[in-house]
Amino acid sequence: MNTTTKYAATALAAALGVTVLAGCGGSDDKASGDTGAGSKTVTLVSHDSFNASDAVLKAFTKETGYQVKVLKSGDAGAALNQEILTKGSPRGDVFFGVDNTLLSRALDNGLFTPYEAKGLDRVEADTQLDADHRVTPVDTGDICVNYDKKYFADKKLDPPKSFDDLLKPAYKNLLVTENAATSSPGLGFLLGTVATYGETGYQDYWKKLKDNGVKTVDGWEQAYNEEFSGSAGGKKAKADRPLVVSYASSPPVEVLYADPRPTEAPTGVATGTCFRQIEFAGLLDGARNEAGGKALLDFLISKQFQEDMPLNMFVNPVAKDAKLPELFTKFGASVDKPATVDPEKIAKNREQWVQSWSSLVVK
Amino acid sequence: MAVPVAFFALFFAYPVVAIVGRGLKAGGDWQFGRIGTVLSRPDILDVLWFTTWQALASTALTLLIALPGAYVFARFDFPGKQVLRAVVTVPFVLPTVVVGTAFLALLGRGGFLDELWGVRLDTTVWAILLAHVFFNYAVVVRTVGGLWSQLDPRQEEAARVLGAGRFAAWRRVTLPALAPAVAAAALMVFLFTFTSFGVVQILGGPAYSTLEVEIYRQTAQLLDLPTAAVLTLVQFAAVGGILAVHAWTVRRRETALRLVDPAQTARPPRGAGQRALLGGVLLTVLLLILLPLGVLVERSFDTSGGYGLAFYRALQSVDANGSTFLVPPLDAIGNSLRYALVATLIALVVGGLAAAALTRRAGRLVRGFDALLMLPLGVSAVTVGFGFLITLDEPPLDLRTSWILVPLAQALVGVPFVVRTMLPVLRAVDDRLREAAAVLGASPLRAWREVDLPLVRRAVLVAAGFAFAVSLGEFGATVFIARPDNPTLPVAVARLLGRSGELNYGQAMALSTILMLVCAVSLLLLERIRTDRSGEF
């Protein structure tokens, strides 16, 4: 045996060894992941953005005896569609992450079993969109234009405040937005313009916005990290667009994930350009652990979870008694009059709005 | 043969057929009329047209740029050749989320071209074409270069002695021998660019969409399963056609060529012309491949307080402010390695058995199976992922929440590489050796151990290495099924990129750099144990 083959043989043996170990790890896992009836495990299915701190999940276990297992599957749209495909024999007990732009799709498909969560009286009334309690509101977030503070300070120019402002010549070629067909902030921004200018007026608005040099990219990652000059990624990429469609909570995130932390957020929010997203959770039809699922829904609107949420998912609580963290109150923007569109109206027209948007702006 | 057939039937054919069937059936009846309806939509026709012409253009451009590279890697000896051969293969196994970001940095604003000449190519079709060259450079270099290095240069020399000019000798002697390999490489590049997803999505912007991107959009975003099903069928037909032609060229190539040890054919470049050629190829590799990869590395060290290791340090801890993952991002490396090892093992068993079966038997059916094994490379990940979801949901195969789904999906893309690597080597094993062993009283198992195994051991390792590297970088299917408590490296990168903030972005770059290193190291090890005839890759 020459050295190469000897080496190779050792590598193969090592590989087999590790594989066996991995296999063992897996089977242990499976034993603890049992989700049968009366099980002590409750499974939460969600999208990739779901996060909760370990301490809070442990507190839930201590309180109720149920252990939470989380399954994340893609972005919000993909996660919901997977639930629709597996309807009736769901992978989990509770689904979290359907928002008002997709709510009707979930409800029309009969995804959820009604359950009125305990403590719902503490939840903002205008977020409770389903009278039958098939879904429970958990958080809200605002999709708004963000601006690069440094750019506008250097140019001695006021940042835009409203949808109308974005059409002004002073802001020509400054805004980057996302594809409304593939990106949820992109869709939110489009819906914001529909809410503001009406179902016919929005097309005219976008024509003007296009003439004013709006740039469209496919996803939030590219828009925010590669095109927007105010973000950490954009600075490295020498980005040149000081306006981007993002979230009202983006400025606090820029502060939180900077080292050292600045005393002021590098970006600001144009509060007159916001569209409100409300995210819901619901008990899945056919859930194997219904009792656990109900307990989890109660917990999602409890003060403890609601206060943990902002710094994990960068959204706002819906419970009136939940206090926002200082990071949010200090660096975040409060949006007084966000644009909204009725979920049923969205369900009926989404495709058509997006299609005419595409032919106006993209093609 | 039973194992690979069962594996593909259960984990590939059944899920794909089920999801397509869901789209084409309404109330129990097949609705084939939908095919016509979808295919007459102008927006769908646009997508088909763009998919085809960009794949043709990408293939032509890749051949144009990579063929000189194939020649240089085959015929010249120069310092660092092994390392460079491994490095040019890294893009091929890197997830596109990572590379798209790096490429944008190169071609976009403030990028290399912008600084030099003020040229920006992002969201133009040029960015897509160049990125496709970047990804597929190695396919041409390895497929064509691998054969080229084994062609006996004396044949061409003989032709010249007999009076043929330099070009005529090349055209009459080398080109015919090389043509099937060039065709095979071109078809593979065409297949990969025809089904391109990440590159087009990131670099093309919303204006460009390939069939694969459209299938993803229709399935994952719009849940328009009928349209997705029709598009899947179209892609299936196209990919099937490409693979059939590919199988044919491969068979032609396997016909008797007198091959020599590559070590004998390579020599240091002589004269100004050859040195200029070598220089040109090295410059191309530098600009086209090393530069985008370098940008990733550079950004992973570029913290706001100057260059440093802050992003790498951050990878070790669960975020104190809120956990992007339930585990430190660094654990993703361990997860990735474990998944990739299991996937490699599955791919080796399935692919090895398939290759063995294909060697022993001949005939139309077996050849069809050969092409069938390549199909997973051309079927969209979202179709397979969603198919898994609706089929593997009943005991005893309720695998929807099981960790094993990830290595299973990864093995699907690993198997074609195993088969393609092992098949030529297994076919080269002289049957008379086995017969001799049998005559001398060896049991079939013993004959296999004493005859086949020593001959194919190195091929197995090369195949394992490729399956491993491909599994490591697999993203499309994994993202749908990876669990949050054990994300793989590409999934972790994508999640970090999905958040604002400097630390998240920096950690994504740092993780990408690590992924790149792991891929590069495993490919470098491959270079060292490459067999004389290592198949097509």
PDB file of C-alpha atoms in Angstrom, chain A residues 52-190:
ATOM      1  CA  ALA A  52     -37.569  33.092  20.122  1.00  0.00           C
ATOM      2  CA  SER A  53     -35.011  33.183  22.867  1.00  0.00           C
ATOM      3  CA  ASP A  54     -34.186  29.943  24.591  1.00  0.00           C
ATOM      4  CA  ALA A  55     -35.198  31.257  28.009  1.00  0.00           C
ATOM      5  CA  VAL A  56     -38.721  32.031  26.857  1.00  0.00           C
ATOM      6  CA  LEU A  57     -39.230  28.629  25.265  1.00  0.00           C
ATOM      7  CA  LYS A  58     -37.968  27.005  28.472  1.00  0.00           C
ATOM      8  CA  ALA A  59     -40.380  29.088  30.513  1.00  0.00           C
ATOM      9  CA  PHE A  60     -43.228  27.728  28.376  1.00  0.00           C
ATOM     10  CA  THR A  61     -42.082  24.177  29.068  1.00  0.00           C
ATOM     11  CA  LYS A  62     -41.885  24.898  32.789  1.00  0.00           C
ATOM     12  CA  GLU A  63     -45.347  26.426  32.810  1.00  0.00           C
ATOM     13  CA  THR A  64     -47.201  23.858  30.731  1.00  0.00           C
ATOM     14  CA  GLY A  65     -44.987  20.776  30.564  1.00  0.00           C
ATOM     15  CA  TYR A  66     -44.903  20.953  26.755  1.00  0.00           C
ATOM     16  CA  GLN A  67     -41.646  21.127  24.892  1.00  0.00           C
ATOM     17  CA  VAL A  68     -41.677  23.286  21.744  1.00  0.00           C
ATOM     18  CA  LYS A  69     -40.197  21.901  18.570  1.00  0.00           C
ATOM     19  CA  VAL A  70     -39.803  24.429  15.755  1.00  0.00           C
ATOM     20  CA  LEU A  71     -39.880  23.596  12.047  1.00  0.00           C
ATOM     21  CA  LYS A  72     -38.914  26.392   9.671  1.00  0.00           C
ATOM     22  CA  SER A  73     -39.553  26.022   5.992  1.00  0.00           C
ATOM     23  CA  GLY A  74     -38.517  28.766   3.628  1.00  0.00           C
ATOM     24  CA  ASP A  75     -39.895  32.280   3.335  1.00  0.00           C
ATOM     25  CA  ALA A  76     -43.384  33.236   4.471  1.00  0.00           C
ATOM     26  CA  GLY A  77     -45.070  32.419   1.171  1.00  0.00           C
ATOM     27  CA  ALA A  78     -43.335  29.076   0.709  1.00  0.00           C
ATOM     28  CA  ALA A  79     -43.971  28.049   4.327  1.00  0.00           C
ATOM     29  CA  LEU A  80     -47.690  28.747   4.012  1.00  0.00           C
ATOM     30  CA  ASN A  81     -47.945  26.931   0.688  1.00  0.00           C
ATOM     31  CA  GLN A  82     -46.317  23.856   2.196  1.00  0.00           C
ATOM     32  CA  GLU A  83     -48.990  23.871   4.884  1.00  0.00           C
ATOM     33  CA  ILE A  84     -51.703  24.085   2.258  1.00  0.00           C
ATOM     34  CA  LEU A  85     -50.194  21.116   0.437  1.00  0.00           C
ATOM     35  CA  THR A  86     -50.098  18.991   3.585  1.00  0.00           C
ATOM     36  CA  LYS A  87     -53.509  20.134   4.779  1.00  0.00           C
ATOM     37  CA  GLY A  88     -55.311  17.611   6.968  1.00  0.00           C
ATOM     38  CA  SER A  89     -52.124  15.769   7.886  1.00  0.00           C
ATOM     39  CA  PRO A  90     -49.946  18.653   9.030  1.00  0.00           C
ATOM     40  CA  ARG A  91     -46.336  18.412  10.075  1.00  0.00           C
ATOM     41  CA  GLY A  92     -47.021  20.327  13.252  1.00  0.00           C
ATOM     42  CA  ASP A  93     -49.699  21.609  15.593  1.00  0.00           C
ATOM     43  CA  VAL A  94     -49.498  25.377  15.224  1.00  0.00           C
ATOM     44  CA  PHE A  95     -48.548  27.444  12.202  1.00  0.00           C
ATOM     45  CA  PHE A  96     -47.105  30.882  12.780  1.00  0.00           C
ATOM     46  CA  GLY A  97     -46.402  33.385  10.053  1.00  0.00           C
ATOM     47  CA  VAL A  98     -49.387  33.996   7.802  1.00  0.00           C
ATOM     48  CA  ASP A  99     -49.786  37.735   7.291  1.00  0.00           C
ATOM     49  CA  ASN A 100     -52.655  39.907   6.120  1.00  0.00           C
ATOM     50  CA  THR A 101     -51.502  39.751   2.498  1.00  0.00           C
ATOM     51  CA  LEU A 102     -51.905  35.960   2.466  1.00  0.00           C
ATOM     52  CA  LEU A 103     -54.541  35.508   5.160  1.00  0.00           C
ATOM     53  CA  SER A 104     -57.398  34.794   2.789  1.00  0.00           C
ATOM     54  CA  ARG A 105     -55.449  32.070   1.028  1.00  0.00           C
ATOM     55  CA  ALA A 106     -54.983  30.308   4.369  1.00  0.00           C
ATOM     56  CA  LEU A 107     -58.591  30.759   5.488  1.00  0.00           C
ATOM     57  CA  ASP A 108     -60.112  29.780   2.129  1.00  0.00           C
ATOM     58  CA  ASN A 109     -58.124  26.566   2.243  1.00  0.00           C
ATOM     59  CA  GLY A 110     -59.499  25.744   5.690  1.00  0.00           C
ATOM     60  CA  LEU A 111     -56.081  25.411   7.229  1.00  0.00           C
ATOM     61  CA  PHE A 112     -57.035  26.255  10.800  1.00  0.00           C
ATOM     62  CA  THR A 113     -59.335  25.069  13.589  1.00  0.00           C
ATOM     63  CA  PRO A 114     -61.009  27.947  15.455  1.00  0.00           C
ATOM     64  CA  TYR A 115     -59.674  28.619  18.933  1.00  0.00           C
ATOM     65  CA  GLU A 116     -60.118  31.726  20.992  1.00  0.00           C
ATOM     66  CA  ALA A 117     -56.791  32.210  22.716  1.00  0.00           C
ATOM     67  CA  LYS A 118     -56.736  33.212  26.386  1.00  0.00           C
ATOM     68  CA  GLY A 119     -55.829  36.848  26.870  1.00  0.00           C
ATOM     69  CA  LEU A 120     -57.163  37.998  23.505  1.00  0.00           C
ATOM     70  CA  ASP A 121     -58.847  40.948  25.256  1.00  0.00           C
ATOM     71  CA  ARG A 122     -55.369  42.445  25.819  1.00  0.00           C
ATOM     72  CA  VAL A 123     -54.656  42.375  22.080  1.00  0.00           C
ATOM     73  CA  GLU A 124     -55.141  45.467  19.887  1.00  0.00           C
ATOM     74  CA  ALA A 125     -58.622  45.271  18.391  1.00  0.00           C
ATOM     75  CA  ASP A 126     -57.634  46.452  14.908  1.00  0.00           C
ATOM     76  CA  THR A 127     -55.310  43.476  14.502  1.00  0.00           C
ATOM     77  CA  GLN A 128     -58.060  40.910  15.108  1.00  0.00           C
ATOM     78  CA  LEU A 129     -59.159  40.418  11.532  1.00  0.00           C
ATOM     79  CA  ASP A 130     -60.921  37.045  11.839  1.00  0.00           C
ATOM     80  CA  ALA A 131     -64.113  37.096  13.867  1.00  0.00           C
ATOM     81  CA  ASP A 132     -64.188  33.272  13.977  1.00  0.00           C
ATOM     82  CA  HIS A 133     -60.794  33.134  15.709  1.00  0.00           C
ATOM     83  CA  ARG A 134     -59.335  30.739  13.191  1.00  0.00           C
ATOM     84  CA  VAL A 135     -56.198  32.860  13.479  1.00  0.00           C
ATOM     85  CA  THR A 136     -54.707  34.811  16.377  1.00  0.00           C
ATOM     86  CA  PRO A 137     -52.718  38.005  15.721  1.00  0.00           C
ATOM     87  CA  VAL A 138     -49.199  37.800  17.104  1.00  0.00           C
ATOM     88  CA  ASP A 139     -47.213  40.759  15.797  1.00  0.00           C
ATOM     89  CA  THR A 140     -47.252  43.727  13.466  1.00  0.00           C
ATOM     90  CA  GLY A 141     -44.531  45.189  11.309  1.00  0.00           C
ATOM     91  CA  ASP A 142     -44.420  48.141   8.974  1.00  0.00           C
ATOM     92  CA  ILE A 143     -42.920  48.103   5.489  1.00  0.00           C
ATOM     93  CA  CYS A 144     -41.561  51.584   4.847  1.00  0.00           C
ATOM     94  CA  VAL A 145     -38.977  53.434   2.819  1.00  0.00           C
ATOM     95  CA  ASN A 146     -35.702  53.710   4.792  1.00  0.00           C
ATOM     96  CA  TYR A 147     -33.175  56.439   4.121  1.00  0.00           C
ATOM     97  CA  ASP A 148     -29.441  56.855   4.530  1.00  0.00           C
ATOM     98  CA  LYS A 149     -29.066  59.685   7.069  1.00  0.00           C
ATOM     99  CA  LYS A 150     -25.518  60.519   6.060  1.00  0.00           C
ATOM    100  CA  TYR A 151     -26.401  60.967   2.391  1.00  0.00           C
ATOM    101  CA  PHE A 152     -29.162  63.460   3.093  1.00  0.00           C
ATOM    102  CA  ALA A 153     -27.085  65.327   5.684  1.00  0.00           C
ATOM    103  CA  ASP A 154     -24.175  65.634   3.240  1.00  0.00           C
ATOM    104  CA  LYS A 155     -26.471  66.881   0.474  1.00  0.00           C
ATOM    105  CA  LYS A 156     -28.296  69.183   2.890  1.00  0.00           C
ATOM    106  CA  LEU A 157     -31.500  67.668   1.575  1.00  0.00           C
ATOM    107  CA  ASP A 158     -34.554  66.687   3.607  1.00  0.00           C
ATOM    108  CA  PRO A 159     -35.339  62.980   3.358  1.00  0.00           C
ATOM    109  CA  PRO A 160     -38.724  62.165   1.799  1.00  0.00           C
ATOM    110  CA  LYS A 161     -41.701  61.684   4.096  1.00  0.00           C
ATOM    111  CA  SER A 162     -44.539  60.413   1.945  1.00  0.00           C
ATOM    112  CA  PHE A 163     -45.394  58.503  -1.213  1.00  0.00           C
ATOM    113  CA  ASP A 164     -45.904  61.850  -2.964  1.00  0.00           C
ATOM    114  CA  ASP A 165     -42.430  63.023  -1.979  1.00  0.00           C
ATOM    115  CA  LEU A 166     -40.841  60.102  -3.783  1.00  0.00           C
ATOM    116  CA  LEU A 167     -41.972  61.586  -7.096  1.00  0.00           C
ATOM    117  CA  LYS A 168     -40.080  64.846  -6.579  1.00  0.00           C
ATOM    118  CA  PRO A 169     -37.135  65.585  -8.870  1.00  0.00           C
ATOM    119  CA  ALA A 170     -34.873  66.019  -5.820  1.00  0.00           C
ATOM    120  CA  TYR A 171     -35.157  62.254  -5.227  1.00  0.00           C
ATOM    121  CA  LYS A 172     -34.597  61.156  -8.803  1.00  0.00           C
ATOM    122  CA  ASN A 173     -32.686  57.841  -9.137  1.00  0.00           C
ATOM    123  CA  LEU A 174     -32.413  57.404  -5.376  1.00  0.00           C
ATOM    124  CA  LEU A 175     -34.946  54.666  -4.544  1.00  0.00           C
ATOM    125  CA  VAL A 176     -34.506  50.907  -4.827  1.00  0.00           C
ATOM    126  CA  THR A 177     -37.417  48.545  -4.243  1.00  0.00           C
ATOM    127  CA  GLU A 178     -38.124  44.812  -4.472  1.00  0.00           C
ATOM    128  CA  ASN A 179     -40.018  42.759  -7.019  1.00  0.00           C
ATOM    129  CA  ALA A 180     -43.630  42.753  -5.864  1.00  0.00           C
ATOM    130  CA  ALA A 181     -44.083  39.333  -7.428  1.00  0.00           C
ATOM    131  CA  THR A 182     -41.422  37.560  -5.389  1.00  0.00           C
ATOM    132  CA  SER A 183     -40.692  39.614  -2.304  1.00  0.00           C
ATOM    133  CA  SER A 184     -42.989  40.424   0.591  1.00  0.00           C
ATOM    134  CA  PRO A 185     -41.631  43.936   1.251  1.00  0.00           C
ATOM    135  CA  GLY A 186     -41.987  44.534  -2.494  1.00  0.00           C
ATOM    136  CA  LEU A 187     -45.612  43.453  -2.361  1.00  0.00           C
ATOM    137  CA  GLY A 188     -46.218  45.476   0.797  1.00  0.00           C
ATOM    138  CA  PHE A 189     -44.909  48.632  -0.833  1.00  0.00           C
ATOM    139  CA  LEU A 190     -47.124  48.055  -3.863  1.00  0.00           C
TER     140      LEU A 190
END
